[in-house]
């Protein structure tokens, strides 16, 4: 886990209330000795990368921090095409540490953040960790499977264990609260879920290869011109001496969202043929028009994160 290291960074200096909330983020490598039988492709691996953050804040800041985190998670999941989001809110278990007031306040903050964002949730009574309540977000993929992704966890325990402090406005030393959060969880697992969700047909902005240029005959100068117009686009050129049908077959199998087909006639006319996933194939498209359409297909949406 990454928590202890962020705690050490927190402890590397005397902290004032003026610095809080302090937010530390990293894409951290973590390892778990999973049994061979439960390993499952990208979805469950022994080594993975967590988008992990820890927020050190005052008791009064918990509510705002949680609301910010939840809003951010939802926008992020929406950006990847997950619109159906549900939550579990796990409350205080019998064996737990911390005082009632803190638990009630933190649990209410989690609940009101969910209400604020109109996320429907199930309360899992007594299912919280012994050190604090948490929210787990679940998304539904394209065929209705439910996946757990984001976690937001309040922690009253580790600040105690590690004797974390900050100096408040009265010059007194006070305990901060810690919030653990992972939005996508494991990047590897999230990638697996995305592949499942899109059945491999990534939207243009996400596709590993966005455009493939399939050539017929000797058209390399013209292709070079097109490549120049598609700067910063992830593209591949298939100029093998095989039948066009095979090239189209391969490009379709690789689920590349855009295929450009260039023959010798296109060179003299300044045109291209265009196969865009989920659209009718087009022929004799003027170069400029084709490039415009392609840029539209692969454009990164405005996320407003
Ligand atoms: Zn943590």
PDB file of C-alpha atoms and ligand atoms in Angstrom:
ATOM      1  CA  UNK A   1       0.000   0.000   0.000  1.00  0.00           C
ATOM      2  CA  UNK A   2       1.032   3.597  -0.536  1.00  0.00           C
ATOM      3  CA  UNK A   3      -0.489   5.091   2.622  1.00  0.00           C
ATOM      4  CA  UNK A   4       2.557   4.861   4.929  1.00  0.00           C
ATOM      5  CA  UNK A   5       4.766   6.688   2.434  1.00  0.00           C
ATOM      6  CA  UNK A   6       2.374   9.597   2.102  1.00  0.00           C
ATOM      7  CA  UNK A   7       2.201   9.679   5.895  1.00  0.00           C
ATOM      8  CA  UNK A   8       5.986   9.927   6.057  1.00  0.00           C
ATOM      9  CA  UNK A   9       5.908  12.841   3.627  1.00  0.00           C
ATOM     10  CA  UNK A  10       3.294  14.503   5.818  1.00  0.00           C
ATOM     11  CA  UNK A  11       5.516  13.933   8.842  1.00  0.00           C
ATOM     12  CA  UNK A  12       8.618  15.295   7.155  1.00  0.00           C
ATOM     13  CA  UNK A  13       7.714  18.774   8.332  1.00  0.00           C
ATOM     14  CA  UNK A  14       5.719  20.593  10.995  1.00  0.00           C
ATOM     15  CA  UNK A  15       2.300  21.274   9.473  1.00  0.00           C
ATOM     16  CA  UNK A  16       0.146  24.310  10.092  1.00  0.00           C
ATOM     17  CA  UNK A  17      -3.639  24.477   9.734  1.00  0.00           C
ATOM     18  CA  UNK A  18      -2.935  26.959   6.937  1.00  0.00           C
ATOM     19  CA  UNK A  19      -1.469  24.166   4.795  1.00  0.00           C
ATOM     20  CA  UNK A  20      -4.501  21.901   5.125  1.00  0.00           C
ATOM     21  CA  UNK A  21      -5.998  20.210   3.252  1.00  0.00           C
ATOM     22  CA  UNK A  22      -2.789  18.613   2.007  1.00  0.00           C
ATOM     23  CA  UNK A  23      -3.392  16.276  -0.922  1.00  0.00           C
ATOM     24  CA  UNK A  24      -0.779  13.746  -2.035  1.00  0.00           C
ATOM     25  CA  UNK A  25      -1.297  11.746  -5.218  1.00  0.00           C
ATOM     26  CA  UNK A  26       0.688   9.065  -6.982  1.00  0.00           C
ATOM     27  CA  UNK A  27       0.282   6.298  -9.507  1.00  0.00           C
ATOM     28  CA  UNK A  28       1.730   3.721  -7.132  1.00  0.00           C
ATOM     29  CA  UNK A  29       2.811   0.156  -7.906  1.00  0.00           C
ATOM     30  CA  UNK A  30       1.389  -2.321  -5.431  1.00  0.00           C
ATOM     31  CA  UNK A  31       1.691  -6.085  -5.166  1.00  0.00           C
ATOM     32  CA  UNK A  32      -0.617  -8.695  -3.691  1.00  0.00           C
ATOM     33  CA  UNK A  33       0.152 -12.369  -3.470  1.00  0.00           C
ATOM     34  CA  UNK A  34      -3.070 -13.557  -5.087  1.00  0.00           C
ATOM     35  CA  UNK A  35      -3.545 -17.318  -5.406  1.00  0.00           C
ATOM     36  CA  UNK A  36      -2.913 -18.645  -8.930  1.00  0.00           C
ATOM     37  CA  UNK A  37      -6.548 -19.752  -9.238  1.00  0.00           C
ATOM     38  CA  UNK A  38      -7.984 -16.264  -8.806  1.00  0.00           C
ATOM     39  CA  UNK A  39      -5.660 -14.461 -11.231  1.00  0.00           C
ATOM     40  CA  UNK A  40      -7.752 -13.242 -14.142  1.00  0.00           C
ATOM     41  CA  UNK A  41      -6.132 -11.358 -17.035  1.00  0.00           C
ATOM     42  CA  UNK A  42      -6.001  -7.623 -16.442  1.00  0.00           C
ATOM     43  CA  UNK A  43      -8.915  -7.858 -14.026  1.00  0.00           C
ATOM     44  CA  UNK A  44      -6.945  -9.481 -11.226  1.00  0.00           C
ATOM     45  CA  UNK A  45      -3.163  -9.377 -11.251  1.00  0.00           C
ATOM     46  CA  UNK A  46      -0.452  -9.688  -8.606  1.00  0.00           C
ATOM     47  CA  UNK A  47       1.162  -6.379  -9.526  1.00  0.00           C
ATOM     48  CA  UNK A  48      -0.836  -3.327 -10.462  1.00  0.00           C
ATOM     49  CA  UNK A  49      -0.890   0.446 -10.490  1.00  0.00           C
ATOM     50  CA  UNK A  50      -3.185   2.333  -8.173  1.00  0.00           C
ATOM     51  CA  UNK A  51      -4.323   5.910  -8.714  1.00  0.00           C
ATOM     52  CA  UNK A  52      -3.930   6.563  -5.057  1.00  0.00           C
ATOM     53  CA  UNK A  53      -4.295   9.755  -3.090  1.00  0.00           C
ATOM     54  CA  UNK A  54      -4.342  10.692   0.567  1.00  0.00           C
ATOM     55  CA  UNK A  55      -5.842  13.856   1.876  1.00  0.00           C
ATOM     56  CA  UNK A  56      -4.855  15.196   5.259  1.00  0.00           C
ATOM     57  CA  UNK A  57      -7.412  17.663   6.563  1.00  0.00           C
ATOM     58  CA  UNK A  58      -9.147  19.042   9.620  1.00  0.00           C
ATOM     59  CA  UNK A  59     -12.426  17.607  10.881  1.00  0.00           C
ATOM     60  CA  UNK A  60     -14.223  20.641   9.476  1.00  0.00           C
ATOM     61  CA  UNK A  61     -12.828  20.066   6.009  1.00  0.00           C
ATOM     62  CA  UNK A  62     -14.008  16.451   5.653  1.00  0.00           C
ATOM     63  CA  UNK A  63     -17.351  17.369   4.126  1.00  0.00           C
ATOM     64  CA  UNK A  64     -15.957  19.636   1.382  1.00  0.00           C
ATOM     65  CA  UNK A  65     -13.163  17.241   0.556  1.00  0.00           C
ATOM     66  CA  UNK A  66     -15.547  14.309   0.192  1.00  0.00           C
ATOM     67  CA  UNK A  67     -17.903  16.280  -2.003  1.00  0.00           C
ATOM     68  CA  UNK A  68     -14.994  17.360  -4.229  1.00  0.00           C
ATOM     69  CA  UNK A  69     -13.740  13.798  -4.491  1.00  0.00           C
ATOM     70  CA  UNK A  70     -17.136  12.390  -5.305  1.00  0.00           C
ATOM     71  CA  UNK A  71     -17.859  15.043  -7.947  1.00  0.00           C
ATOM     72  CA  UNK A  72     -14.461  14.410  -9.509  1.00  0.00           C
ATOM     73  CA  UNK A  73     -14.941  10.600  -9.535  1.00  0.00           C
ATOM     74  CA  UNK A  74     -18.320  10.881 -11.196  1.00  0.00           C
ATOM     75  CA  UNK A  75     -17.086  13.240 -13.906  1.00  0.00           C
ATOM     76  CA  UNK A  76     -14.125  10.946 -14.516  1.00  0.00           C
ATOM     77  CA  UNK A  77     -16.289   7.815 -14.815  1.00  0.00           C
ATOM     78  CA  UNK A  78     -18.719   9.703 -17.082  1.00  0.00           C
ATOM     79  CA  UNK A  79     -15.785  10.704 -19.288  1.00  0.00           C
ATOM     80  CA  UNK A  80     -15.063   7.020 -19.931  1.00  0.00           C
ATOM     81  CA  UNK A  81     -18.691   6.396 -20.863  1.00  0.00           C
ATOM     82  CA  UNK A  82     -19.974   5.043 -17.533  1.00  0.00           C
ATOM     83  CA  UNK A  83     -23.244   6.852 -16.833  1.00  0.00           C
ATOM     84  CA  UNK A  84     -24.935   4.353 -14.577  1.00  0.00           C
ATOM     85  CA  UNK A  85     -23.284   4.791 -11.178  1.00  0.00           C
ATOM     86  CA  UNK A  86     -24.424   3.418  -7.835  1.00  0.00           C
ATOM     87  CA  UNK A  87     -22.833   3.495  -4.403  1.00  0.00           C
ATOM     88  CA  UNK A  88     -22.459   1.509  -1.210  1.00  0.00           C
ATOM     89  CA  UNK A  89     -22.087   3.499   1.975  1.00  0.00           C
ATOM     90  CA  UNK A  90     -20.407   1.389   4.658  1.00  0.00           C
ATOM     91  CA  UNK A  91     -20.981   2.480   8.249  1.00  0.00           C
ATOM     92  CA  UNK A  92     -19.427   1.815  11.653  1.00  0.00           C
ATOM     93  CA  UNK A  93     -18.802  -1.826  12.533  1.00  0.00           C
ATOM     94  CA  UNK A  94     -19.084  -3.110  16.085  1.00  0.00           C
ATOM     95  CA  UNK A  95     -15.347  -3.399  16.536  1.00  0.00           C
ATOM     96  CA  UNK A  96     -14.005   0.008  15.653  1.00  0.00           C
ATOM     97  CA  UNK A  97     -11.971   2.874  16.971  1.00  0.00           C
ATOM     98  CA  UNK A  98     -12.685   6.586  17.253  1.00  0.00           C
ATOM     99  CA  UNK A  99     -15.495   8.466  18.977  1.00  0.00           C
ATOM    100  CA  UNK A 100     -19.159   8.440  18.020  1.00  0.00           C
ATOM    101  CA  UNK A 101     -19.283  12.112  17.054  1.00  0.00           C
ATOM    102  CA  UNK A 102     -16.512  11.761  14.491  1.00  0.00           C
ATOM    103  CA  UNK A 103     -18.118   8.670  12.985  1.00  0.00           C
ATOM    104  CA  UNK A 104     -21.538  10.237  12.737  1.00  0.00           C
ATOM    105  CA  UNK A 105     -20.137  13.405  11.205  1.00  0.00           C
ATOM    106  CA  UNK A 106     -17.991  11.574   8.660  1.00  0.00           C
ATOM    107  CA  UNK A 107     -20.798   9.164   7.725  1.00  0.00           C
ATOM    108  CA  UNK A 108     -23.209  12.076   7.282  1.00  0.00           C
ATOM    109  CA  UNK A 109     -20.672  13.852   5.074  1.00  0.00           C
ATOM    110  CA  UNK A 110     -20.455  10.798   2.836  1.00  0.00           C
ATOM    111  CA  UNK A 111     -24.242  10.465   2.676  1.00  0.00           C
ATOM    112  CA  UNK A 112     -24.860  14.140   1.936  1.00  0.00           C
ATOM    113  CA  UNK A 113     -22.221  14.126  -0.820  1.00  0.00           C
ATOM    114  CA  UNK A 114     -24.057  11.179  -2.433  1.00  0.00           C
ATOM    115  CA  UNK A 115     -27.378  13.025  -2.104  1.00  0.00           C
ATOM    116  CA  UNK A 116     -25.838  16.181  -3.527  1.00  0.00           C
ATOM    117  CA  UNK A 117     -24.698  14.256  -6.612  1.00  0.00           C
ATOM    118  CA  UNK A 118     -27.986  12.312  -6.929  1.00  0.00           C
ATOM    119  CA  UNK A 119     -26.219   8.977  -6.629  1.00  0.00           C
ATOM    120  CA  UNK A 120     -28.496   6.217  -5.386  1.00  0.00           C
ATOM    121  CA  UNK A 121     -26.862   4.169  -2.649  1.00  0.00           C
ATOM    122  CA  UNK A 122     -27.314   1.213  -0.371  1.00  0.00           C
ATOM    123  CA  UNK A 123     -26.257   1.574   3.240  1.00  0.00           C
ATOM    124  CA  UNK A 124     -24.134  -1.383   4.278  1.00  0.00           C
ATOM    125  CA  UNK A 125     -24.655  -1.193   8.034  1.00  0.00           C
ATOM    126  CA  UNK A 126     -21.580  -2.122  10.031  1.00  0.00           C
ATOM    127  CA  UNK A 127     -19.575  -2.892   6.869  1.00  0.00           C
ATOM    128  CA  UNK A 128     -17.096  -0.018   7.226  1.00  0.00           C
ATOM    129  CA  UNK A 129     -13.470  -0.630   8.136  1.00  0.00           C
ATOM    130  CA  UNK A 130     -12.672  -0.451  11.858  1.00  0.00           C
ATOM    131  CA  UNK A 131     -10.995   2.904  11.217  1.00  0.00           C
ATOM    132  CA  UNK A 132     -13.711   4.819   9.356  1.00  0.00           C
ATOM    133  CA  UNK A 133     -16.739   4.866   7.024  1.00  0.00           C
ATOM    134  CA  UNK A 134     -16.407   4.685   3.222  1.00  0.00           C
ATOM    135  CA  UNK A 135     -18.123   5.034  -0.138  1.00  0.00           C
ATOM    136  CA  UNK A 136     -17.627   2.502  -2.933  1.00  0.00           C
ATOM    137  CA  UNK A 137     -18.827   3.443  -6.408  1.00  0.00           C
ATOM    138  CA  UNK A 138     -20.052   0.799  -8.830  1.00  0.00           C
ATOM    139  CA  UNK A 139     -20.608   1.269 -12.548  1.00  0.00           C
ATOM    140  CA  UNK A 140     -22.693  -0.779 -14.955  1.00  0.00           C
ATOM    141  CA  UNK A 141     -21.020  -1.671 -18.228  1.00  0.00           C
ATOM    142  CA  UNK A 142     -22.590  -1.964 -21.687  1.00  0.00           C
ATOM    143  CA  UNK A 143     -24.143  -5.362 -20.941  1.00  0.00           C
ATOM    144  CA  UNK A 144     -25.241  -4.635 -17.393  1.00  0.00           C
ATOM    145  CA  UNK A 145     -22.365  -6.126 -15.394  1.00  0.00           C
ATOM    146  CA  UNK A 146     -21.547  -4.267 -12.198  1.00  0.00           C
ATOM    147  CA  UNK A 147     -17.970  -3.283 -11.415  1.00  0.00           C
ATOM    148  CA  UNK A 148     -16.642  -1.652  -8.286  1.00  0.00           C
ATOM    149  CA  UNK A 149     -14.311   1.244  -9.084  1.00  0.00           C
ATOM    150  CA  UNK A 150     -13.861   4.338  -6.902  1.00  0.00           C
ATOM    151  CA  UNK A 151     -13.380   4.184  -3.149  1.00  0.00           C
ATOM    152  CA  UNK A 152     -13.428   7.107  -0.734  1.00  0.00           C
ATOM    153  CA  UNK A 153     -12.434   6.095   2.789  1.00  0.00           C
ATOM    154  CA  UNK A 154     -12.307   8.242   5.909  1.00  0.00           C
ATOM    155  CA  UNK A 155      -9.608   7.177   8.384  1.00  0.00           C
ATOM    156  CA  UNK A 156      -9.420   8.160  12.058  1.00  0.00           C
ATOM    157  CA  UNK A 157      -6.867   5.474  12.894  1.00  0.00           C
ATOM    158  CA  UNK A 158      -3.661   5.989  10.961  1.00  0.00           C
ATOM    159  CA  UNK A 159      -3.269   9.639  12.018  1.00  0.00           C
ATOM    160  CA  UNK A 160      -3.330   8.249  15.576  1.00  0.00           C
ATOM    161  CA  UNK A 161      -0.978   5.354  14.913  1.00  0.00           C
ATOM    162  CA  UNK A 162       1.562   7.578  13.246  1.00  0.00           C
ATOM    163  CA  UNK A 163       1.020  10.435  15.685  1.00  0.00           C
ATOM    164  CA  UNK A 164       0.210  12.947  12.940  1.00  0.00           C
ATOM    165  CA  UNK A 165      -0.269  16.535  14.016  1.00  0.00           C
ATOM    166  CA  UNK A 166      -0.829  20.026  12.771  1.00  0.00           C
ATOM    167  CA  UNK A 167      -0.652  23.321  14.619  1.00  0.00           C
ATOM    168  CA  UNK A 168      -4.046  24.986  14.804  1.00  0.00           C
ATOM    169  CA  UNK A 169      -4.872  28.711  14.943  1.00  0.00           C
ATOM    170  CA  UNK A 170      -4.429  28.698  18.747  1.00  0.00           C
ATOM    171  CA  UNK A 171      -0.949  27.242  18.388  1.00  0.00           C
ATOM    172  CA  UNK A 172      -2.157  23.904  19.736  1.00  0.00           C
ATOM    173  CA  UNK A 173      -1.168  20.543  18.285  1.00  0.00           C
ATOM    174  CA  UNK A 174      -4.158  18.716  16.829  1.00  0.00           C
ATOM    175  CA  UNK A 175      -4.746  15.408  15.001  1.00  0.00           C
ATOM    176  CA  UNK A 176      -5.679  15.681  11.309  1.00  0.00           C
ATOM    177  CA  UNK A 177      -8.051  13.258   9.583  1.00  0.00           C
ATOM    178  CA  UNK A 178      -6.907  11.210   6.630  1.00  0.00           C
ATOM    179  CA  UNK A 179      -8.978  10.357   3.549  1.00  0.00           C
ATOM    180  CA  UNK A 180      -7.809   7.535   1.273  1.00  0.00           C
ATOM    181  CA  UNK A 181      -9.145   7.568  -2.233  1.00  0.00           C
ATOM    182  CA  UNK A 182      -8.676   5.649  -5.476  1.00  0.00           C
ATOM    183  CA  UNK A 183     -10.822   6.758  -8.412  1.00  0.00           C
ATOM    184  CA  UNK A 184     -10.155   4.179 -11.105  1.00  0.00           C
ATOM    185  CA  UNK A 185      -8.716   1.718  -8.571  1.00  0.00           C
ATOM    186  CA  UNK A 186      -6.216  -0.451 -10.409  1.00  0.00           C
ATOM    187  CA  UNK A 187      -5.319   1.043 -13.796  1.00  0.00           C
ATOM    188  CA  UNK A 188      -4.815  -2.466 -15.204  1.00  0.00           C
ATOM    189  CA  UNK A 189      -8.198  -3.658 -13.972  1.00  0.00           C
ATOM    190  CA  UNK A 190      -9.855  -0.462 -15.197  1.00  0.00           C
ATOM    191  CA  UNK A 191      -8.328  -1.037 -18.642  1.00  0.00           C
ATOM    192  CA  UNK A 192      -9.771  -4.578 -18.574  1.00  0.00           C
ATOM    193  CA  UNK A 193     -13.201  -3.208 -17.662  1.00  0.00           C
ATOM    194  CA  UNK A 194     -12.977  -0.647 -20.492  1.00  0.00           C
ATOM    195  CA  UNK A 195     -12.122  -3.358 -23.008  1.00  0.00           C
ATOM    196  CA  UNK A 196     -15.124  -5.378 -21.782  1.00  0.00           C
ATOM    197  CA  UNK A 197     -17.395  -2.338 -21.801  1.00  0.00           C
ATOM    198  CA  UNK A 198     -16.546  -1.319 -25.369  1.00  0.00           C
ATOM    199  CA  UNK A 199     -16.067  -4.933 -26.536  1.00  0.00           C
ATOM    200  CA  UNK A 200     -12.735  -3.686 -27.898  1.00  0.00           C
ATOM    201  CA  UNK A 201     -14.308  -0.883 -29.953  1.00  0.00           C
ATOM    202  CA  UNK A 202     -12.719   2.031 -28.134  1.00  0.00           C
ATOM    203  CA  UNK A 203     -14.022   5.490 -28.926  1.00  0.00           C
ATOM    204  CA  UNK A 204     -11.667   7.378 -31.240  1.00  0.00           C
ATOM    205  CA  UNK A 205      -9.927   9.373 -28.526  1.00  0.00           C
ATOM    206  CA  UNK A 206      -9.064   6.217 -26.535  1.00  0.00           C
ATOM    207  CA  UNK A 207      -8.163   3.759 -29.293  1.00  0.00           C
ATOM    208  CA  UNK A 208      -4.514   2.643 -29.150  1.00  0.00           C
ATOM    209  CA  UNK A 209      -4.355   2.969 -32.947  1.00  0.00           C
ATOM    210  CA  UNK A 210      -6.800   5.622 -34.114  1.00  0.00           C
ATOM    211  CA  UNK A 211      -6.241   5.577 -37.859  1.00  0.00           C
ATOM    212  CA  UNK A 212      -4.888   3.024 -40.293  1.00  0.00           C
ATOM    213  CA  UNK A 213      -3.884   3.943 -43.835  1.00  0.00           C
ATOM    214  CA  UNK A 214      -4.338   1.052 -46.275  1.00  0.00           C
ATOM    215  CA  UNK A 215      -2.572   1.466 -49.590  1.00  0.00           C
ATOM    216  CA  UNK A 216      -3.222   0.070 -53.049  1.00  0.00           C
ATOM    217  CA  UNK A 217      -0.261   0.346 -55.444  1.00  0.00           C
ATOM    218  CA  UNK A 218       2.554   2.876 -55.235  1.00  0.00           C
ATOM    219  CA  UNK A 219       1.152   5.895 -53.372  1.00  0.00           C
ATOM    220  CA  UNK A 220       3.824   6.580 -50.765  1.00  0.00           C
ATOM    221  CA  UNK A 221       4.336  10.305 -51.497  1.00  0.00           C
ATOM    222  CA  UNK A 222       0.635  11.031 -51.158  1.00  0.00           C
ATOM    223  CA  UNK A 223       0.450   8.954 -47.966  1.00  0.00           C
ATOM    224  CA  UNK A 224       3.314  10.990 -46.530  1.00  0.00           C
ATOM    225  CA  UNK A 225       1.283  14.135 -47.239  1.00  0.00           C
ATOM    226  CA  UNK A 226      -1.708  12.682 -45.364  1.00  0.00           C
ATOM    227  CA  UNK A 227       0.451  11.639 -42.415  1.00  0.00           C
ATOM    228  CA  UNK A 228       1.673  15.232 -42.167  1.00  0.00           C
ATOM    229  CA  UNK A 229      -1.924  16.444 -41.953  1.00  0.00           C
ATOM    230  CA  UNK A 230      -2.619  13.950 -39.159  1.00  0.00           C
ATOM    231  CA  UNK A 231       0.091  15.125 -36.799  1.00  0.00           C
ATOM    232  CA  UNK A 232      -0.250  13.753 -33.225  1.00  0.00           C
ATOM    233  CA  UNK A 233      -2.670  11.076 -34.410  1.00  0.00           C
ATOM    234  CA  UNK A 234      -1.843   7.479 -33.431  1.00  0.00           C
ATOM    235  CA  UNK A 235      -1.690   5.935 -36.877  1.00  0.00           C
ATOM    236  CA  UNK A 236      -0.267   2.973 -38.716  1.00  0.00           C
ATOM    237  CA  UNK A 237       0.336   2.424 -42.410  1.00  0.00           C
ATOM    238  CA  UNK A 238      -0.409  -0.931 -44.011  1.00  0.00           C
ATOM    239  CA  UNK A 239       1.548  -0.903 -47.287  1.00  0.00           C
ATOM    240  CA  UNK A 240       2.122  -4.648 -47.496  1.00  0.00           C
ATOM    241  CA  UNK A 241       1.858  -6.177 -50.965  1.00  0.00           C
ATOM    242  CA  UNK A 242      -1.316  -8.133 -50.245  1.00  0.00           C
ATOM    243  CA  UNK A 243      -4.910  -7.804 -51.409  1.00  0.00           C
ATOM    244  CA  UNK A 244      -6.870  -4.805 -50.116  1.00  0.00           C
ATOM    245  CA  UNK A 245      -9.540  -7.164 -48.782  1.00  0.00           C
ATOM    246  CA  UNK A 246      -7.003  -8.685 -46.392  1.00  0.00           C
ATOM    247  CA  UNK A 247      -5.885  -5.261 -45.182  1.00  0.00           C
ATOM    248  CA  UNK A 248      -9.467  -4.227 -44.495  1.00  0.00           C
ATOM    249  CA  UNK A 249     -10.071  -7.542 -42.729  1.00  0.00           C
ATOM    250  CA  UNK A 250      -7.048  -7.007 -40.455  1.00  0.00           C
ATOM    251  CA  UNK A 251      -7.899  -3.408 -39.674  1.00  0.00           C
ATOM    252  CA  UNK A 252     -11.472  -4.404 -38.810  1.00  0.00           C
ATOM    253  CA  UNK A 253     -10.263  -7.268 -36.640  1.00  0.00           C
ATOM    254  CA  UNK A 254      -7.974  -4.872 -34.766  1.00  0.00           C
ATOM    255  CA  UNK A 255     -11.022  -2.625 -34.273  1.00  0.00           C
ATOM    256  CA  UNK A 256      -9.242   0.484 -35.522  1.00  0.00           C
ATOM    257  CA  UNK A 257     -11.933   3.184 -35.598  1.00  0.00           C
ATOM    258  CA  UNK A 258     -10.829   4.799 -38.880  1.00  0.00           C
ATOM    259  CA  UNK A 259      -9.346   3.233 -42.022  1.00  0.00           C
ATOM    260  CA  UNK A 260      -8.207   5.405 -44.907  1.00  0.00           C
ATOM    261  CA  UNK A 261      -7.879   3.629 -48.242  1.00  0.00           C
ATOM    262  CA  UNK A 262      -5.627   5.194 -50.847  1.00  0.00           C
ATOM    263  CA  UNK A 263      -5.321   4.049 -54.456  1.00  0.00           C
ATOM    264  CA  UNK A 264      -3.487   5.544 -57.409  1.00  0.00           C
ATOM    265  CA  UNK A 265      -6.669   7.263 -58.609  1.00  0.00           C
ATOM    266  CA  UNK A 266      -6.883   9.102 -55.276  1.00  0.00           C
ATOM    267  CA  UNK A 267      -3.384  10.525 -55.803  1.00  0.00           C
ATOM    268  CA  UNK A 268      -4.378  12.242 -59.041  1.00  0.00           C
ATOM    269  CA  UNK A 269      -7.790  13.400 -57.741  1.00  0.00           C
ATOM    270  CA  UNK A 270      -6.670  14.415 -54.230  1.00  0.00           C
ATOM    271  CA  UNK A 271      -9.203  12.085 -52.596  1.00  0.00           C
ATOM    272  CA  UNK A 272      -9.468   9.110 -50.237  1.00  0.00           C
ATOM    273  CA  UNK A 273     -11.881   6.345 -49.288  1.00  0.00           C
ATOM    274  CA  UNK A 274     -12.900   6.356 -45.667  1.00  0.00           C
ATOM    275  CA  UNK A 275     -14.178   3.531 -43.444  1.00  0.00           C
ATOM    276  CA  UNK A 276     -15.317   4.836 -40.084  1.00  0.00           C
ATOM    277  CA  UNK A 277     -16.580   2.374 -37.481  1.00  0.00           C
ATOM    278  CA  UNK A 278     -20.388   2.405 -37.216  1.00  0.00           C
ATOM    279  CA  UNK A 279     -20.788   4.580 -40.325  1.00  0.00           C
ATOM    280  CA  UNK A 280     -21.348   3.836 -44.008  1.00  0.00           C
ATOM    281  CA  UNK A 281     -18.163   3.501 -46.020  1.00  0.00           C
ATOM    282  CA  UNK A 282     -17.348   6.554 -48.141  1.00  0.00           C
ATOM    283  CA  UNK A 283     -15.501   6.836 -51.449  1.00  0.00           C
ATOM    284  CA  UNK A 284     -13.885   9.714 -53.375  1.00  0.00           C
ATOM    285  CA  UNK A 285     -13.843  12.028 -50.349  1.00  0.00           C
ATOM    286  CA  UNK A 286     -11.847  15.207 -50.852  1.00  0.00           C
ATOM    287  CA  UNK A 287      -8.667  15.191 -48.774  1.00  0.00           C
ATOM    288  CA  UNK A 288      -9.645  18.207 -46.668  1.00  0.00           C
ATOM    289  CA  UNK A 289     -13.105  16.846 -45.934  1.00  0.00           C
ATOM    290  CA  UNK A 290     -11.681  13.432 -45.006  1.00  0.00           C
ATOM    291  CA  UNK A 291      -9.150  14.919 -42.591  1.00  0.00           C
ATOM    292  CA  UNK A 292     -11.901  17.014 -41.007  1.00  0.00           C
ATOM    293  CA  UNK A 293     -14.100  13.948 -40.487  1.00  0.00           C
ATOM    294  CA  UNK A 294     -11.201  11.960 -39.000  1.00  0.00           C
ATOM    295  CA  UNK A 295     -10.279  14.715 -36.553  1.00  0.00           C
ATOM    296  CA  UNK A 296     -13.893  14.802 -35.482  1.00  0.00           C
ATOM    297  CA  UNK A 297     -13.964  11.063 -34.792  1.00  0.00           C
ATOM    298  CA  UNK A 298     -10.797  11.050 -32.674  1.00  0.00           C
ATOM    299  CA  UNK A 299     -11.248  14.365 -30.915  1.00  0.00           C
ATOM    300  CA  UNK A 300     -10.977  14.210 -27.113  1.00  0.00           C
ATOM    301  CA  UNK A 301     -14.367  15.219 -25.678  1.00  0.00           C
ATOM    302  CA  UNK A 302     -14.596  18.229 -23.365  1.00  0.00           C
ATOM    303  CA  UNK A 303     -14.623  16.682 -19.899  1.00  0.00           C
ATOM    304  CA  UNK A 304     -14.874  19.704 -17.687  1.00  0.00           C
ATOM    305  CA  UNK A 305     -13.048  17.917 -14.886  1.00  0.00           C
TER     306      UNK A 305
HETATM  307 ZN1  LIG B   1      -4.401   4.607   1.670  1.00  0.00          ZN
END
